[in-house]
Amino acid sequence: MKRIGIADTTFARYDMAAAAVDELNKQGGGFTIVRYTVPGIKDLPAACKILFDEQKCDIVMALGMVGRQPVDKDCALVADYGLQLVQANAGKHILGVMVHEDEADDDAGLATLFEKRTREHAINCYDLLFRPEGLRKRAGTGQREGFADAGPIRVK
Amino acid sequence: MKRIGIADTTFARYDMAAAAVDELNKQGGGFTIVRYTVPGIKDLPAACKILFDEQKCDIVMALGMVGRQPVDKDCALVADYGLQLVQANAGKHILGVMVHEDEADDDAGLATLFEKRTREHAINCYDLLFRPEGLRKRAGTGQREGFADAGPIRVK
Amino acid sequence: MKRIGIADTTFARYDMAAAAVDELNKQGGGFTIVRYTVPGIKDLPAACKILFDEQKCDIVMALGMVGRQPVDKDCALVADYGLQLVQANAGKHILGVMVHEDEADDDAGLATLFEKRTREHAINCYDLLFRPEGLRKRAGTGQREGFADAGPIRVK
Amino acid sequence: MKRIGIADTTFARYDMAAAAVDELNKQGGGFTIVRYTVPGIKDLPAACKILFDEQKCDIVMALGMVGRQPVDKDCALVADYGLQLVQANAGKHILGVMVHEDEADDDAGLATLFEKRTREHAINCYDLLFRPEGLRKRAGTGQREGFADAGPIRVK
Amino acid sequence: MKRIGIADTTFARYDMAAAAVDELNKQGGGFTIVRYTVPGIKDLPAACKILFDEQKCDIVMALGMVGRQPVDKDCALVADYGLQLVQANAGKHILGVMVHEDEADDDAGLATLFEKRTREHAINCYDLLFRPEGLRKRAGTGQREGFADAGPIRVK
């Protein structure tokens, strides 16, 4: 039984974890989910480390929202750095799902983006654990999570 | 008995630790506080490491102020990087509470921000140790520390 | 028998791995290839760590594409940071092959760049494992992968 | 007997170590100083690591000068990153004393800044080792090293 | 017998290693040189780690050239970060010798810079191993490698 950690924040303005859990359950079985909520994205790396070490998770989804201000973009860089540190030490994946508040023009667009990106990364998460050959088949095909896929380069 | 470390600086222009200690005591008991004061924010990561390793702290609040100049913003990035390093190794949380001197227009506004942000993070600190289900309930609800909460996205 | 890991992404818009495998096979024998596909470039470092630790790879090629937007350039920096972390710990090479979407004016130019840069790095990969004296001979000669070599400085 | 390491550079244009040693000796006894000189600030982190591991230092002062050019500012960021790495691993403090060549208008002003900042950090160094309660008392009081203290925020 | 590692690249447009080896030999004896050539500067950190761990080097000179484009400057930052990681872990020095292609106006000026900077750092390398008191004497005297020394600040 694989253990999937889901780390999220009170800072985010959308319940990303609910979407992640729902989409994972649609993929199949064979896993348990472990939740962990922290205040903000800079707290996600330590949460992931705890999910790996204490909760024996095999993979973690780290869900967050990035604000519009320059200081928020710096936050995201620091958080990303922390997520790399934890992955490099653990030898396990952390799928970072970050939605920037300025990626959509209104709340409805933002909500759609939160749903889509989280769910598409939940599928990636399930694939990394159970269907790596599915990822292999999509190598180099321009997949995107959230917005439409870019698709492969057209070479005449 | 949990041990909460509070690392602060002589550089900051407000006694953030006093606010943190007061707010923690209002939340309940079950913990001891360990203080550690350093000159500036770039000294906070080593202080946190010492609080984890030598003082056996379970969690640390790292309190600091960031000046207005570009060099101060670089300082903050370096300090943040150090805090991620220490958390990634220790598998424990460091709640960074940083107030930027240019976040308010006058000293009164700055003092209010220092108080509010520190106290709200003290509640987060207590929650991470004793009331994680409280954080879980607030996941994705747009919480902010210092200024008013942003609230969740309104989806019609 | 050396083991060469090839980590690639579903984000990229070109099948870089196919070019890498083909070019490696043209160089000679003495190796096995291990494939690993992840969603995006920020997932490559963990993939490389897994290729080194679990798959006992001696060297890894990490293949990816970087988008045009500022957020994509930040992604690349974070991924590069992660690749350095993994190499510094493992004491083994990760040859990062990154193609920026804005390095060519059209899809045909981009496809050519993907092919050339990947194949030239595949030769570097083979050289690092089997023909280090070949690299030694080319030291300081202004080699480039993808576009034309710059060549050595002309000193009269 | 505590051991204080002093790492400095041939790049700097002022003998910062002489000021540090003199000021430390004025604070009291109970320590030995270990000197280590390297070419530039990017060599300071390895020097500090050697001072901790091989010379058994309890704390290190890392003294350097940062040039005016953009490439010099990048150097400082890299050096600072290295200093954080070494501190995070060692669990000991490195007091970084950096003077930027463009912080003063002429050589006399720069010399004064070199003297003051180095000496004030030497006092911080002694306090971290022997008088932590002194630092505690100055928490949140807006201390500066080099230029005049900013002082605490005035709250009516 | 000390072991000096020299890591260089095929990307650079000048044979920096030849200058380094020649200058080291002029300083005296007591060492063996170990060469290691990689494609580009982002491959230097892993090369240094291999030189320390597998080749038992006591110190390494990492020689590279940085191109003119913004992406090249990012490369340099990433490489520098990797070099700090390896030094912080190994507790040994890596003398980074980087020449930016835009530091000189023509090939002749660039060649002179390559020669001078590499040779002056080779002397630093020898000093760190065999003549640390020589570095101590030059502390704070404004030494530069490549261009003319800045000299100490003039204080009337």
PDB file of N, CA, C and O in Angstrom, chain A residues 4-30:
ATOM      1  N   ILE A   4       0.542   8.394   0.004  1.00  0.00           N
ATOM      2  CA  ILE A   4       0.655   9.671  -0.698  1.00  0.00           C
ATOM      3  C   ILE A   4       0.421  10.802   0.296  1.00  0.00           C
ATOM      4  O   ILE A   4      -0.651  10.881   0.904  1.00  0.00           O
ATOM      5  N   GLY A   5       1.405  11.674   0.456  1.00  0.00           N
ATOM      6  CA  GLY A   5       1.247  12.824   1.335  1.00  0.00           C
ATOM      7  C   GLY A   5       0.670  13.992   0.565  1.00  0.00           C
ATOM      8  O   GLY A   5       0.989  14.196  -0.605  1.00  0.00           O
ATOM      9  N   ILE A   6      -0.220  14.732   1.220  1.00  0.00           N
ATOM     10  CA  ILE A   6      -0.731  15.964   0.612  1.00  0.00           C
ATOM     11  C   ILE A   6      -0.508  17.096   1.605  1.00  0.00           C
ATOM     12  O   ILE A   6      -1.116  17.118   2.682  1.00  0.00           O
ATOM     13  N   ALA A   7       0.393  18.008   1.251  1.00  0.00           N
ATOM     14  CA  ALA A   7       0.707  19.155   2.097  1.00  0.00           C
ATOM     15  C   ALA A   7       0.056  20.385   1.471  1.00  0.00           C
ATOM     16  O   ALA A   7       0.224  20.633   0.280  1.00  0.00           O
ATOM     17  N   ASP A   8      -0.712  21.130   2.277  1.00  0.00           N
ATOM     18  CA  ASP A   8      -1.331  22.346   1.749  1.00  0.00           C
ATOM     19  C   ASP A   8      -1.244  23.480   2.763  1.00  0.00           C
ATOM     20  O   ASP A   8      -0.652  23.317   3.828  1.00  0.00           O
ATOM     21  N   THR A   9      -1.829  24.648   2.417  1.00  0.00           N
ATOM     22  CA  THR A   9      -1.637  25.835   3.252  1.00  0.00           C
ATOM     23  C   THR A   9      -2.959  26.527   3.583  1.00  0.00           C
ATOM     24  O   THR A   9      -3.941  26.386   2.859  1.00  0.00           O
ATOM     25  N   THR A  10      -2.942  27.299   4.667  1.00  0.00           N
ATOM     26  CA  THR A  10      -4.104  28.131   5.004  1.00  0.00           C
ATOM     27  C   THR A  10      -4.037  29.434   4.198  1.00  0.00           C
ATOM     28  O   THR A  10      -5.038  30.131   4.063  1.00  0.00           O
ATOM     29  N   PHE A  11      -2.872  29.761   3.630  1.00  0.00           N
ATOM     30  CA  PHE A  11      -2.687  30.982   2.826  1.00  0.00           C
ATOM     31  C   PHE A  11      -3.472  30.908   1.522  1.00  0.00           C
ATOM     32  O   PHE A  11      -4.037  31.896   1.051  1.00  0.00           O
ATOM     33  N   ALA A  12      -3.496  29.728   0.909  1.00  0.00           N
ATOM     34  CA  ALA A  12      -4.161  29.565  -0.384  1.00  0.00           C
ATOM     35  C   ALA A  12      -5.641  29.923  -0.261  1.00  0.00           C
ATOM     36  O   ALA A  12      -6.260  29.747   0.794  1.00  0.00           O
ATOM     37  N   ARG A  13      -6.205  30.394  -1.358  1.00  0.00           N
ATOM     38  CA  ARG A  13      -7.595  30.840  -1.353  1.00  0.00           C
ATOM     39  C   ARG A  13      -8.527  29.837  -2.008  1.00  0.00           C
ATOM     40  O   ARG A  13      -9.629  30.172  -2.442  1.00  0.00           O
ATOM     41  N   TYR A  14      -8.083  28.592  -2.102  1.00  0.00           N
ATOM     42  CA  TYR A  14      -8.900  27.538  -2.707  1.00  0.00           C
ATOM     43  C   TYR A  14      -8.529  26.227  -2.045  1.00  0.00           C
ATOM     44  O   TYR A  14      -7.359  26.003  -1.723  1.00  0.00           O
ATOM     45  N   ASP A  15      -9.513  25.363  -1.838  1.00  0.00           N
ATOM     46  CA  ASP A  15      -9.246  24.070  -1.212  1.00  0.00           C
ATOM     47  C   ASP A  15      -8.706  23.098  -2.251  1.00  0.00           C
ATOM     48  O   ASP A  15      -9.432  22.285  -2.838  1.00  0.00           O
ATOM     49  N   MET A  16      -7.404  23.177  -2.480  1.00  0.00           N
ATOM     50  CA  MET A  16      -6.739  22.375  -3.508  1.00  0.00           C
ATOM     51  C   MET A  16      -6.703  20.905  -3.109  1.00  0.00           C
ATOM     52  O   MET A  16      -6.784  20.001  -3.946  1.00  0.00           O
ATOM     53  N   ALA A  17      -6.587  20.658  -1.800  1.00  0.00           N
ATOM     54  CA  ALA A  17      -6.467  19.268  -1.342  1.00  0.00           C
ATOM     55  C   ALA A  17      -7.707  18.456  -1.668  1.00  0.00           C
ATOM     56  O   ALA A  17      -7.610  17.273  -2.027  1.00  0.00           O
ATOM     57  N   ALA A  18      -8.867  19.076  -1.552  1.00  0.00           N
ATOM     58  CA  ALA A  18     -10.105  18.344  -1.856  1.00  0.00           C
ATOM     59  C   ALA A  18     -10.092  17.861  -3.300  1.00  0.00           C
ATOM     60  O   ALA A  18     -10.456  16.705  -3.597  1.00  0.00           O
ATOM     61  N   ALA A  19      -9.627  18.729  -4.215  1.00  0.00           N
ATOM     62  CA  ALA A  19      -9.546  18.354  -5.630  1.00  0.00           C
ATOM     63  C   ALA A  19      -8.526  17.238  -5.842  1.00  0.00           C
ATOM     64  O   ALA A  19      -8.771  16.297  -6.605  1.00  0.00           O
ATOM     65  N   ALA A  20      -7.411  17.335  -5.156  1.00  0.00           N
ATOM     66  CA  ALA A  20      -6.360  16.324  -5.303  1.00  0.00           C
ATOM     67  C   ALA A  20      -6.841  14.958  -4.822  1.00  0.00           C
ATOM     68  O   ALA A  20      -6.666  13.937  -5.508  1.00  0.00           O
ATOM     69  N   VAL A  21      -7.460  14.949  -3.645  1.00  0.00           N
ATOM     70  CA  VAL A  21      -7.941  13.672  -3.087  1.00  0.00           C
ATOM     71  C   VAL A  21      -8.998  13.047  -3.987  1.00  0.00           C
ATOM     72  O   VAL A  21      -8.959  11.846  -4.285  1.00  0.00           O
ATOM     73  N   ASP A  22      -9.923  13.886  -4.459  1.00  0.00           N
ATOM     74  CA  ASP A  22     -10.994  13.377  -5.324  1.00  0.00           C
ATOM     75  C   ASP A  22     -10.430  12.777  -6.607  1.00  0.00           C
ATOM     76  O   ASP A  22     -10.811  11.671  -7.019  1.00  0.00           O
ATOM     77  N   GLU A  23      -9.492  13.475  -7.228  1.00  0.00           N
ATOM     78  CA  GLU A  23      -8.931  12.983  -8.495  1.00  0.00           C
ATOM     79  C   GLU A  23      -8.100  11.727  -8.290  1.00  0.00           C
ATOM     80  O   GLU A  23      -8.106  10.809  -9.130  1.00  0.00           O
ATOM     81  N   LEU A  24      -7.356  11.662  -7.177  1.00  0.00           N
ATOM     82  CA  LEU A  24      -6.565  10.455  -6.900  1.00  0.00           C
ATOM     83  C   LEU A  24      -7.479   9.247  -6.753  1.00  0.00           C
ATOM     84  O   LEU A  24      -7.207   8.173  -7.309  1.00  0.00           O
ATOM     85  N   ASN A  25      -8.576   9.449  -6.022  1.00  0.00           N
ATOM     86  CA  ASN A  25      -9.494   8.329  -5.817  1.00  0.00           C
ATOM     87  C   ASN A  25     -10.121   7.848  -7.125  1.00  0.00           C
ATOM     88  O   ASN A  25     -10.435   6.657  -7.271  1.00  0.00           O
ATOM     89  N   LYS A  26     -10.239   8.764  -8.100  1.00  0.00           N
ATOM     90  CA  LYS A  26     -10.804   8.369  -9.399  1.00  0.00           C
ATOM     91  C   LYS A  26      -9.825   7.514 -10.203  1.00  0.00           C
ATOM     92  O   LYS A  26     -10.218   6.776 -11.102  1.00  0.00           O
ATOM     93  N   GLN A  27      -8.520   7.590  -9.864  1.00  0.00           N
ATOM     94  CA  GLN A  27      -7.516   6.864 -10.657  1.00  0.00           C
ATOM     95  C   GLN A  27      -7.475   5.388 -10.339  1.00  0.00           C
ATOM     96  O   GLN A  27      -7.102   4.554 -11.185  1.00  0.00           O
ATOM     97  N   GLY A  28      -7.823   5.064  -9.071  1.00  0.00           N
ATOM     98  CA  GLY A  28      -7.755   3.665  -8.688  1.00  0.00           C
ATOM     99  C   GLY A  28      -7.450   3.573  -7.203  1.00  0.00           C
ATOM    100  O   GLY A  28      -7.645   4.531  -6.455  1.00  0.00           O
ATOM    101  N   GLY A  29      -6.982   2.407  -6.784  1.00  0.00           N
ATOM    102  CA  GLY A  29      -6.700   2.204  -5.374  1.00  0.00           C
ATOM    103  C   GLY A  29      -5.231   1.975  -5.134  1.00  0.00           C
ATOM    104  O   GLY A  29      -4.380   2.409  -5.922  1.00  0.00           O
ATOM    105  N   GLY A  30      -4.929   1.309  -4.021  1.00  0.00           N
ATOM    106  CA  GLY A  30      -3.556   0.947  -3.733  1.00  0.00           C
ATOM    107  C   GLY A  30      -2.786   1.977  -2.947  1.00  0.00           C
ATOM    108  O   GLY A  30      -1.555   1.897  -2.867  1.00  0.00           O
TER     109      GLY A  30
END
